[in-house]
Coordinates of C-alpha atoms in Angstrom, one line a residue:
Chain A
X114 CA 74.0 100.8 42.4
X115 CA 73.3 103.1 45.0
X116 CA 70.5 101.2 46.2
X117 CA 72.4 98.1 46.6
X118 CA 75.0 100.2 48.5
X119 CA 72.3 101.6 50.7
X120 CA 70.8 98.0 51.7
X121 CA 74.3 96.9 52.2
X122 CA 74.9 99.7 54.6
X123 CA 71.7 99.3 56.5
X124 CA 72.4 95.6 56.8
X125 CA 75.6 96.3 58.4
X126 CA 73.8 98.6 60.7
X127 CA 71.5 95.9 61.7
X128 CA 74.3 93.3 62.1
X129 CA 76.2 95.8 64.4
X130 CA 72.9 96.4 66.4
X131 CA 72.3 92.7 66.8
X132 CA 76.0 92.1 68.0
X133 CA 75.9 95.0 70.5
X134 CA 72.5 94.7 71.9
X135 CA 72.7 91.8 74.2
X136 CA 75.9 92.5 75.8
X137 CA 75.0 96.1 76.3
X138 CA 71.8 95.2 77.9
X139 CA 73.5 92.5 80.1
X140 CA 76.2 94.9 81.2
X141 CA 74.1 97.9 81.7
X142 CA 71.7 96.0 84.0
X143 CA 74.3 93.7 85.9
X144 CA 77.5 95.6 85.8
X145 CA 76.8 99.3 85.6
X146 CA 73.7 99.0 87.6
X147 CA 75.2 97.3 90.7
X148 CA 78.1 99.7 90.6
X149 CA 75.7 102.8 90.6
X150 CA 73.4 101.3 93.3
X151 CA 76.8 100.7 95.4
X152 CA 77.6 104.2 95.0
X153 CA 74.1 105.3 96.1
X154 CA 74.4 103.1 98.9
X155 CA 77.3 104.6 100.3
X156 CA 75.3 107.9 100.9
X157 CA 72.4 106.2 102.7
X158 CA 71.3 105.9 106.1
X159 CA 71.9 102.5 107.7
X160 CA 68.8 101.0 109.3
X161 CA 68.7 100.1 112.8
X162 CA 68.5 96.3 112.4
X163 CA 70.5 96.1 109.3
X164 CA 68.9 97.2 106.0
X165 CA 69.0 100.7 104.8
X166 CA 66.8 103.9 105.0
X167 CA 66.5 105.8 101.9
X168 CA 67.7 109.0 103.3
X169 CA 70.8 111.0 102.4
X170 CA 73.7 110.3 104.9
X171 CA 77.2 111.5 104.8
X172 CA 78.5 110.0 107.9
X173 CA 79.4 107.0 106.3
X174 CA 82.3 108.7 104.9
X175 CA 82.5 110.8 108.0
X176 CA 83.2 107.8 110.2
X177 CA 86.3 106.9 108.0
X178 CA 87.4 110.2 107.1
X179 CA 86.8 112.2 110.3
X180 CA 83.8 114.5 110.5
X181 CA 81.3 112.2 112.2
X182 CA 81.0 112.8 115.9
X183 CA 77.3 112.4 116.6
X184 CA 75.7 109.9 119.2
X185 CA 75.4 106.9 116.6
X186 CA 78.0 107.2 114.2
X187 CA 81.5 108.1 115.6
X188 CA 84.6 109.0 113.8
X189 CA 87.3 106.4 114.5
X190 CA 90.8 106.8 113.1
X191 CA 91.1 103.1 113.2
X192 CA 89.2 102.5 109.8
X193 CA 91.7 105.1 108.1
X194 CA 94.6 103.3 109.7
X195 CA 93.4 99.8 108.6
X196 CA 93.0 101.2 105.0
X197 CA 96.5 102.7 105.2
X198 CA 97.8 99.4 106.4
X199 CA 96.2 97.6 103.6
X200 CA 97.8 99.9 101.1
X201 CA 101.1 99.3 102.6
X202 CA 100.6 95.7 102.6
X203 CA 99.6 95.6 98.9
X204 CA 102.6 97.7 98.2
X205 CA 104.8 95.4 99.9
X206 CA 103.4 92.4 98.0
X207 CA 104.1 94.4 94.8
X208 CA 107.7 95.2 95.8
X209 CA 108.5 91.5 97.0
X210 CA 107.0 90.1 93.8
X211 CA 109.0 92.5 91.7
X212 CA 112.2 91.6 93.6
X213 CA 111.4 88.0 93.0
X214 CA 110.4 88.1 89.3
X215 CA 112.8 90.5 87.7
X216 CA 116.0 88.4 87.8
X217 CA 113.9 85.4 86.9
X218 CA 112.5 87.1 83.9
X219 CA 116.0 88.0 82.9
X220 CA 117.1 84.3 83.4
X221 CA 114.3 83.1 81.2
X222 CA 114.7 85.7 78.5
X223 CA 118.3 84.3 77.7
X224 CA 117.2 80.7 77.5
X225 CA 117.3 78.6 74.3
X226 CA 114.0 78.6 72.7
X227 CA 112.7 75.3 73.6
X228 CA 113.8 75.4 77.3
X229 CA 112.3 78.9 77.5
X230 CA 108.8 77.7 76.5
X231 CA 109.0 75.0 79.1
X232 CA 109.9 77.2 81.9
X233 CA 107.4 79.9 81.0
X234 CA 104.8 77.0 81.2
X235 CA 106.1 75.9 84.6
X236 CA 105.9 79.5 86.0
X237 CA 102.4 80.3 84.6
X238 CA 101.0 76.8 85.4
X239 CA 100.0 77.9 89.2
X240 CA 97.7 80.4 87.5
X241 CA 95.5 77.5 86.5
X242 CA 95.6 76.1 90.1
X243 CA 92.9 77.1 92.3
X244 CA 93.6 80.0 94.6
X245 CA 92.3 78.3 97.7
X246 CA 94.4 75.1 97.2
X247 CA 97.6 77.2 96.9
X248 CA 96.6 79.0 100.1
X249 CA 95.8 75.9 101.8
X250 CA 99.3 74.8 101.1
X251 CA 100.7 77.7 103.0
X252 CA 98.4 76.9 105.9
X253 CA 100.0 73.6 106.1
X254 CA 103.5 74.9 106.0
X255 CA 103.2 77.7 108.4
X256 CA 101.1 76.3 111.2
X257 CA 102.8 75.6 114.5
X258 CA 102.6 71.8 113.7
X259 CA 103.3 72.6 110.1
X260 CA 105.9 71.7 107.7
X261 CA 108.2 74.7 108.4
X262 CA 108.3 74.3 112.0
X263 CA 108.7 70.4 111.9
X264 CA 111.6 70.8 109.6
X265 CA 113.3 73.4 111.9
X266 CA 112.7 71.3 114.8
X267 CA 113.9 68.2 113.1
X268 CA 116.9 70.0 112.3
X269 CA 117.4 71.0 115.8
X270 CA 117.5 74.6 115.0
X271 CA 114.5 75.5 117.3
X272 CA 112.9 73.8 120.3
X273 CA 109.6 75.2 120.2
X274 CA 107.5 76.1 117.0
X275 CA 107.6 79.7 115.8
X276 CA 104.6 81.7 115.6
X277 CA 104.4 82.5 111.9
X278 CA 100.8 81.9 111.0
X279 CA 98.6 84.6 112.0
X280 CA 101.1 87.4 111.6
X281 CA 101.6 90.0 109.0
X282 CA 104.6 88.1 107.6
X283 CA 102.3 85.0 106.9
X284 CA 99.9 87.2 105.2
X285 CA 102.6 88.9 102.9
X286 CA 104.0 85.4 102.1
X287 CA 100.7 84.0 101.0
X288 CA 99.9 87.2 98.9
X289 CA 103.3 87.0 97.2
X290 CA 102.7 83.4 96.4
X291 CA 99.3 83.6 95.1
X292 CA 99.9 86.8 93.0
X293 CA 103.5 86.2 91.7
X294 CA 102.4 84.8 88.3
X295 CA 100.6 87.9 87.5
X296 CA 103.9 90.0 87.9
X297 CA 106.0 87.5 85.8
X298 CA 104.2 87.9 82.5
X299 CA 104.0 91.6 81.9
X300 CA 107.7 91.8 83.3
X301 CA 109.0 89.0 81.2
X302 CA 107.1 90.7 77.9
X303 CA 109.2 93.9 78.5
X304 CA 112.6 92.3 79.4
X305 CA 112.1 90.0 76.3
X306 CA 111.9 93.0 74.2
X307 CA 115.0 94.8 75.5
X308 CA 117.5 95.7 72.9
X309 CA 120.8 94.0 73.9
X310 CA 122.7 96.4 71.6
X311 CA 121.7 99.4 73.7
X312 CA 123.2 97.6 76.8
X313 CA 126.3 97.0 74.8
X314 CA 126.4 100.5 73.8
X315 CA 125.9 101.9 77.3
X316 CA 128.8 99.6 78.3
X317 CA 131.0 100.8 75.4
X318 CA 130.3 104.4 76.3
X319 CA 131.8 103.6 79.7
X320 CA 128.9 103.3 82.0
X321 CA 129.4 100.7 84.8
X322 CA 127.1 98.0 85.4
X323 CA 125.0 99.9 88.0
X324 CA 124.8 102.9 85.7
X325 CA 123.7 100.7 82.7
X326 CA 121.1 99.0 85.0
X327 CA 119.5 102.3 86.3
X328 CA 119.9 104.5 83.3
X329 CA 119.1 101.9 80.5
X330 CA 117.7 98.7 81.5
X331 CA 115.2 100.0 84.1
X332 CA 113.8 102.7 82.2
X333 CA 113.2 100.5 79.2
X334 CA 111.5 97.9 81.2
X335 CA 109.3 100.3 83.1
X336 CA 106.1 99.5 81.2
X337 CA 106.4 95.9 82.5
X338 CA 107.2 96.9 85.9
X339 CA 104.4 99.4 86.2
X340 CA 102.0 97.0 84.4
X341 CA 102.8 93.8 86.6
X342 CA 102.8 96.2 89.8
X343 CA 99.2 97.2 89.1
X344 CA 98.0 93.8 88.3
X345 CA 99.4 92.5 91.6
X346 CA 98.4 95.6 93.6
X347 CA 94.7 95.6 92.7
X348 CA 93.7 92.1 93.8
X349 CA 96.1 92.4 96.8
X350 CA 94.3 95.6 98.2
X351 CA 90.9 94.4 98.9
X352 CA 91.9 91.0 99.5
X353 CA 90.3 89.3 102.6
X354 CA 90.6 85.6 101.9
X355 CA 94.6 85.6 102.4
X356 CA 94.2 87.7 105.8
X357 CA 91.4 85.6 107.1
X358 CA 93.3 82.2 106.4
X359 CA 96.9 83.2 107.2
X360 CA 96.4 86.3 109.4
X361 CA 93.6 85.2 111.6
X362 CA 91.8 87.6 113.8
X363 CA 95.0 89.5 114.4
X364 CA 95.6 90.9 111.1
X365 CA 92.5 92.9 109.8
X366 CA 92.8 94.4 106.5
X367 CA 90.4 96.7 104.7
X368 CA 88.8 93.5 102.8
X369 CA 88.0 91.9 106.1
X370 CA 86.5 95.1 107.4
X371 CA 84.1 95.2 104.1
X372 CA 83.3 91.6 104.5
X373 CA 82.2 92.0 108.1
X374 CA 80.1 94.9 107.3
X375 CA 78.1 93.0 104.7
X376 CA 78.1 89.5 106.3
X377 CA 78.1 90.1 110.0
X378 CA 77.8 93.6 111.2
X379 CA 75.0 94.2 108.5
X380 CA 75.9 97.9 108.1
X381 CA 75.8 97.9 104.2
X382 CA 76.0 101.6 103.5
X383 CA 79.3 101.8 105.7
X384 CA 80.7 98.7 103.9
X385 CA 79.8 100.3 100.5
X386 CA 81.6 103.6 101.8
X387 CA 84.8 101.4 102.7
X388 CA 84.5 99.7 99.2
X389 CA 84.5 103.3 97.6
X390 CA 87.7 103.8 99.3
X391 CA 89.4 100.8 97.7
X392 CA 87.8 101.9 94.3
X393 CA 89.5 105.3 94.8
X394 CA 92.8 103.9 95.4
X395 CA 92.6 101.7 92.4
X396 CA 91.4 104.8 90.2
X397 CA 94.4 106.9 91.3
X398 CA 96.7 104.2 90.4
X399 CA 95.4 103.8 87.0
X400 CA 95.3 107.4 86.4
X401 CA 99.0 107.3 87.1
X402 CA 99.6 104.4 84.9
X403 CA 97.9 105.9 82.0
X404 CA 100.0 109.1 82.6
X405 CA 103.1 106.8 82.3
X406 CA 102.1 104.9 79.3
X407 CA 101.1 108.0 77.4
X408 CA 104.3 109.7 78.2
X409 CA 106.2 106.5 77.1
X410 CA 104.2 106.6 73.7
X411 CA 105.0 110.3 73.2
X412 CA 108.6 109.7 73.7
X413 CA 108.6 106.6 71.5
X414 CA 106.6 108.8 69.1
X415 CA 109.4 111.4 69.4
X416 CA 112.1 108.8 68.7
X417 CA 110.3 107.6 65.6
X418 CA 110.1 111.2 64.3
X419 CA 113.8 111.9 65.0
X420 CA 114.5 108.6 63.2
X421 CA 112.4 109.6 60.1
X422 CA 114.0 113.2 60.2
X423 CA 117.5 111.7 60.3
X424 CA 116.7 109.3 57.5
Chain B
X139 CA 133.5 80.7 70.3
X140 CA 134.4 82.1 73.7
X141 CA 132.4 80.3 76.4
X142 CA 131.4 82.8 79.2
X143 CA 130.4 81.4 82.6
X144 CA 130.1 84.7 84.4
X145 CA 129.1 85.0 88.1
X146 CA 126.0 86.9 86.9
X147 CA 124.8 84.0 84.9
X148 CA 125.5 81.5 87.8
X149 CA 123.6 83.8 90.1
X150 CA 120.7 84.1 87.7
X151 CA 120.2 80.6 87.1
X152 CA 120.5 79.5 90.9
X153 CA 117.9 82.5 91.5
X154 CA 115.8 81.1 88.8
X155 CA 115.9 77.6 90.1
X156 CA 115.2 78.7 93.8
X157 CA 112.0 80.5 92.4
X158 CA 110.7 77.3 90.8
X159 CA 111.3 75.5 94.0
X160 CA 109.3 78.3 95.7
X161 CA 106.4 77.8 93.3
X162 CA 106.4 74.0 93.4
X163 CA 107.3 72.9 97.0
X164 CA 104.0 74.1 98.5
X165 CA 102.1 72.2 95.8
X166 CA 104.3 69.0 96.1
X167 CA 103.7 68.9 99.6
X168 CA 100.0 68.8 99.5
X169 CA 100.2 66.0 97.0
X170 CA 102.7 64.0 99.2
X171 CA 100.9 64.4 102.5
X172 CA 97.5 63.6 101.0
X173 CA 98.7 59.9 101.3
X174 CA 100.0 60.4 104.9
X175 CA 97.9 58.1 107.3
X176 CA 98.4 60.3 110.4
X177 CA 95.1 61.7 111.4
X178 CA 96.4 63.8 114.1
X179 CA 99.4 65.7 112.8
X180 CA 99.2 65.9 109.0
X181 CA 102.8 66.9 108.5
X182 CA 104.4 64.0 110.3
X183 CA 104.7 61.1 108.1
X184 CA 103.2 57.8 109.6
X185 CA 102.6 55.7 106.6
X186 CA 101.1 55.5 103.3
X187 CA 97.3 55.4 103.0
X188 CA 94.5 56.0 100.4
X189 CA 91.9 56.6 103.4
X190 CA 91.6 60.3 102.7
X191 CA 90.9 59.6 99.1
X192 CA 88.4 56.9 100.1
X193 CA 86.7 59.3 102.6
X194 CA 86.0 62.0 99.9
X195 CA 84.8 59.5 97.2
X196 CA 82.4 57.9 99.8
X197 CA 84.2 54.4 100.2
X198 CA 84.2 52.7 103.6
X199 CA 87.4 53.4 105.7
X200 CA 88.7 52.1 108.8
X201 CA 88.8 55.6 110.3
X202 CA 86.8 56.2 113.2
X203 CA 84.2 58.9 113.2
X204 CA 86.2 61.3 115.4
X205 CA 88.8 61.9 112.9
X206 CA 86.4 62.6 110.1
X207 CA 84.5 65.6 109.3
X208 CA 80.9 65.8 110.6
X209 CA 79.8 67.0 107.1
X210 CA 78.8 64.3 104.8
X211 CA 80.3 64.1 101.4
X212 CA 76.9 65.1 100.0
X213 CA 77.8 68.6 100.6
X214 CA 81.2 68.1 98.8
X215 CA 79.4 66.6 95.7
X216 CA 76.7 69.3 95.9
X217 CA 79.3 72.1 95.7
X218 CA 81.4 70.2 92.9
X219 CA 78.0 69.9 90.8
X220 CA 77.1 73.4 91.6
X221 CA 80.6 74.7 90.4
X222 CA 80.4 72.6 87.0
X223 CA 76.6 73.9 86.4
X224 CA 77.9 77.6 87.0
X225 CA 80.9 77.3 84.9
X226 CA 79.2 75.6 82.0
X227 CA 76.6 78.1 81.7
X228 CA 78.7 81.0 82.4
X229 CA 81.2 79.8 79.7
X230 CA 78.6 79.6 77.1
X231 CA 76.9 83.0 77.9
X232 CA 80.1 85.1 78.5
X233 CA 81.8 83.5 75.3
X234 CA 78.8 84.8 73.2
X235 CA 78.7 88.1 74.9
X236 CA 82.5 88.7 74.7
X237 CA 82.8 87.7 71.3
X238 CA 80.0 89.8 70.0
X239 CA 81.5 92.9 71.4
X240 CA 85.1 92.0 70.1
X241 CA 83.6 91.4 66.6
X242 CA 81.7 94.7 66.8
X243 CA 84.7 96.7 67.9
X244 CA 87.1 95.2 65.5
X245 CA 85.0 95.0 62.3
X246 CA 82.6 98.0 62.4
X247 CA 83.0 101.8 62.6
X248 CA 80.6 103.4 65.2
X249 CA 80.8 106.4 67.6
X250 CA 80.8 104.6 71.0
X251 CA 83.6 102.3 70.3
X252 CA 86.0 103.5 72.8
X253 CA 83.1 103.6 75.3
X254 CA 82.8 99.9 74.6
X255 CA 86.5 99.4 74.9
X256 CA 86.5 101.0 78.4
X257 CA 83.4 99.3 79.5
X258 CA 84.9 95.8 78.7
X259 CA 88.2 96.7 80.4
X260 CA 86.5 98.0 83.6
X261 CA 85.5 94.7 85.2
X262 CA 89.2 93.4 84.7
X263 CA 90.7 96.2 86.9
X264 CA 87.9 96.3 89.4
X265 CA 88.9 94.6 92.7
X266 CA 86.8 91.4 93.0
X267 CA 85.5 92.6 96.4
X268 CA 84.0 95.6 94.9
X269 CA 82.2 93.7 92.3
X270 CA 81.1 91.2 94.8
X271 CA 79.5 93.8 97.2
X272 CA 77.9 95.7 94.3
X273 CA 76.2 92.6 93.0
X274 CA 75.2 91.7 96.4
X275 CA 73.6 95.1 97.2
X276 CA 72.0 95.0 93.5
X277 CA 70.5 91.6 93.9
X278 CA 69.0 92.0 97.3
X279 CA 67.7 95.5 96.7
X280 CA 65.8 94.0 93.6
X281 CA 64.7 90.9 95.1
X282 CA 66.6 88.4 93.0
X283 CA 67.0 85.9 96.0
X284 CA 70.6 84.5 96.1
X285 CA 71.2 81.2 94.5
X286 CA 72.9 79.6 91.4
X287 CA 71.2 82.1 89.2
X288 CA 72.8 85.0 90.9
X289 CA 76.3 83.3 90.7
X290 CA 75.9 82.8 87.1
X291 CA 74.8 86.4 86.3
X292 CA 77.7 87.7 88.5
X293 CA 80.2 85.4 86.8
X294 CA 79.0 86.4 83.3
X295 CA 79.5 90.2 84.1
X296 CA 83.5 89.9 84.4
X297 CA 84.1 86.9 82.3
X298 CA 82.7 88.5 79.0
X299 CA 85.6 90.8 79.6
X300 CA 88.2 87.9 79.8
X301 CA 86.5 86.5 76.5
X302 CA 86.5 90.0 75.0
X303 CA 90.2 90.6 75.5
X304 CA 91.3 87.2 74.3
X305 CA 89.2 87.2 71.2
X306 CA 90.1 90.9 70.4
X307 CA 93.7 89.9 70.6
X308 CA 93.1 87.1 68.2
X309 CA 91.2 89.3 65.7
X310 CA 94.0 92.0 65.7
X311 CA 96.3 89.4 64.5
X312 CA 94.0 88.4 61.8
X313 CA 94.1 89.4 58.1
X314 CA 90.9 91.1 57.2
X315 CA 91.7 91.0 53.5
X316 CA 90.3 87.3 53.6
X317 CA 86.8 88.6 54.6
X318 CA 87.0 91.0 51.8
X319 CA 88.0 88.5 49.5
X320 CA 84.9 86.3 50.5
X321 CA 82.6 89.5 50.0
X322 CA 84.1 90.2 46.6
X323 CA 83.5 86.7 45.5
X324 CA 79.9 87.1 46.2
X325 CA 79.2 85.4 49.7
X326 CA 76.8 87.4 51.6
X327 CA 77.5 88.4 55.2
X328 CA 76.2 85.5 57.1
X329 CA 78.1 83.2 54.7
X330 CA 81.4 85.1 55.1
X331 CA 80.9 85.0 58.8
X332 CA 80.3 81.2 59.0
X333 CA 82.7 80.2 56.6
X334 CA 85.6 82.6 56.7
X335 CA 85.4 84.7 60.0
X336 CA 84.3 82.1 62.6
X337 CA 87.1 79.6 61.6
X338 CA 89.7 82.3 61.6
X339 CA 88.7 83.5 65.2
X340 CA 87.9 80.1 66.6
X341 CA 91.2 79.6 68.3
X342 CA 90.7 82.8 70.2
X343 CA 87.0 82.0 70.9
X344 CA 88.1 78.6 72.3
X345 CA 90.8 80.0 74.3
X346 CA 88.6 82.6 75.8
X347 CA 86.0 80.0 76.7
X348 CA 88.5 78.0 78.5
X349 CA 89.9 80.9 80.4
X350 CA 86.4 81.7 81.4
X351 CA 85.8 78.3 82.5
X352 CA 88.9 78.0 84.7
X353 CA 88.3 81.3 86.2
X354 CA 84.5 80.6 87.0
X355 CA 85.4 77.2 88.6
X356 CA 88.0 79.0 90.7
X357 CA 86.4 82.2 91.7
X358 CA 86.1 82.6 95.5
X359 CA 85.5 86.3 96.4
X360 CA 82.5 87.4 94.1
X361 CA 80.8 83.9 94.4
X362 CA 81.4 84.2 98.4
X363 CA 79.1 87.4 98.3
X364 CA 76.4 86.3 96.0
X365 CA 76.0 82.6 96.7
X366 CA 72.9 81.8 98.8
X367 CA 73.1 79.3 101.7
X368 CA 72.2 76.1 99.6
X369 CA 74.2 77.2 96.7
X370 CA 77.9 77.0 97.6
X371 CA 80.7 76.3 94.8
X372 CA 83.6 74.2 95.5
X373 CA 86.0 77.1 96.4
X374 CA 83.5 78.5 98.7
X375 CA 82.9 75.1 100.3
X376 CA 86.7 74.5 100.9
X377 CA 87.0 78.0 102.2
X378 CA 84.4 77.3 104.8
X379 CA 86.1 74.0 105.7
X380 CA 89.3 75.8 106.3
X381 CA 87.8 78.3 108.5
X382 CA 86.3 75.6 110.6
X383 CA 89.6 73.6 111.0
X384 CA 92.4 71.8 108.9
X385 CA 91.5 68.1 108.4
X386 CA 93.4 65.7 106.3
X387 CA 90.7 65.1 103.8
X388 CA 91.3 68.7 102.6
X389 CA 94.6 67.4 101.3
X390 CA 92.9 64.7 99.3
X391 CA 90.3 67.2 97.8
X392 CA 93.1 69.6 97.0
X393 CA 95.2 67.0 95.3
X394 CA 92.3 66.0 93.2
X395 CA 91.6 69.6 92.3
X396 CA 95.3 69.9 91.3
X397 CA 95.2 66.9 89.0
X398 CA 92.2 68.6 87.4
X399 CA 93.9 71.9 86.8
X400 CA 96.9 70.2 85.5
X401 CA 94.9 68.4 82.8
X402 CA 93.0 71.6 81.7
X403 CA 96.3 73.6 81.6
X404 CA 97.9 70.8 79.5
X405 CA 95.0 70.6 77.1
X406 CA 94.9 74.3 76.7
X407 CA 98.7 74.4 76.1
X408 CA 98.6 71.6 73.8
X409 CA 96.1 73.2 71.7
X410 CA 97.9 76.5 71.7
X411 CA 101.1 74.8 70.5
X412 CA 99.3 72.9 67.7
X413 CA 97.8 76.1 66.3
X414 CA 101.4 77.4 65.8

């Protein structure tokens, strides 16, 4: 009996080993490996003609954060400004997607079942459509000879085409359009779960609509808001495709700067250091998210305990 | 029953419909104007034509050379072929890798479980550009030489995560007593896996594989960094075309891609509805 048990146990161990070995090996080499070497690169000396020298060098970060003032690597506040501008742009994208999606999620959550499924299908469908195709559509719309200007001129509202493409506004429109499906689903998931009786209770107890919204609805849908915001913020922050197609040379974001360091300026260590800035911003955000979620769970847990005690 | 038509509901539905208009008008414009014969200004309607489609599919047209791309359609076909090759291999590999980890994490007890969960979530929360440059540095420093193989490896690193998450979700909905019953009735581990576990998780595995295929076909940022000169994929090729200038053929290419995406999405959602 115990022998049979023993072989069973060892066979299970073998299965587990077999299941985990290939993915572990693959990810250790091709995922953790590249990340580690990128971190190392950000502390190495850039070679004179591209390439890298394997010597410790802290001025890659110094150039961004302000302690490099030597002959070759100058500190220039412009890098940090670009970083901050990118954070601001990503935050604006998040805010606009949130404002766009929140009422829509409410609208969908109150539909009859069949219609609801159709509308959710329609809203999530763009996720399956190639990003480059969706961006191309906005190039066509916003160009000086594009649809938007033609329409306005056709209506006689303007005489000359407006300069929309190659501005910050164009980049924000493009970002929101591309990433808005990511915002919808988490928001919808938390609004769908909203307990309507709590809203009624709040109104019965004399709260007006604004109070009900800010004191009841908003806190209860917070996980969806925060989740959606993070999923939109992360790809917006380092994005260089949208700025390069809709922002042109005028709107340079941290993503464009990184791309230039790797593909034209060929200063890879500096590019890696810029990449680490993006990484740091994402990590800070995630830690914040984890804090909110665990607090949420603790509160939910507390509520459950209270219910059990009351029962 | 009291019928309530409040201002709030009216506002919500107007807002909702406007949102759908915002999503679909750009897509619709591409499709409509891909049939526009105006070679100079794509957004002024001149007449109906199939010329741009004839161009991308290599049929003779009456357009003169000047209005066409200097690039031959060979590059376009090559890019499509590359994209399909990469997506098919990547889907196969990442489905196996992601499903293995999902099964291990869900069905076994071991010490590093949380480590594996975190590991599988990491590529999802990493900005594409970071993974792109990290892989580029890695491949170049270890002399891999950029090409289709590096794109395939790169895609597998993050698509395994997507498969893992979809399959894990499926397993967590699953009733594990069926597997226990199978074992109690004397089936060995492999038989149980083949006859019970696999059919049960199949919808999740297929869903994960489809997601991996779609994302691999569409990935631009990571591929952009790790594709060699001769190994561009379709999105990278179109990105290059757009940077050189906007030409009407791109409308036709984009519309063909749209149709392709709609078919895949509809098949996927049909399968999901049948599952229920």
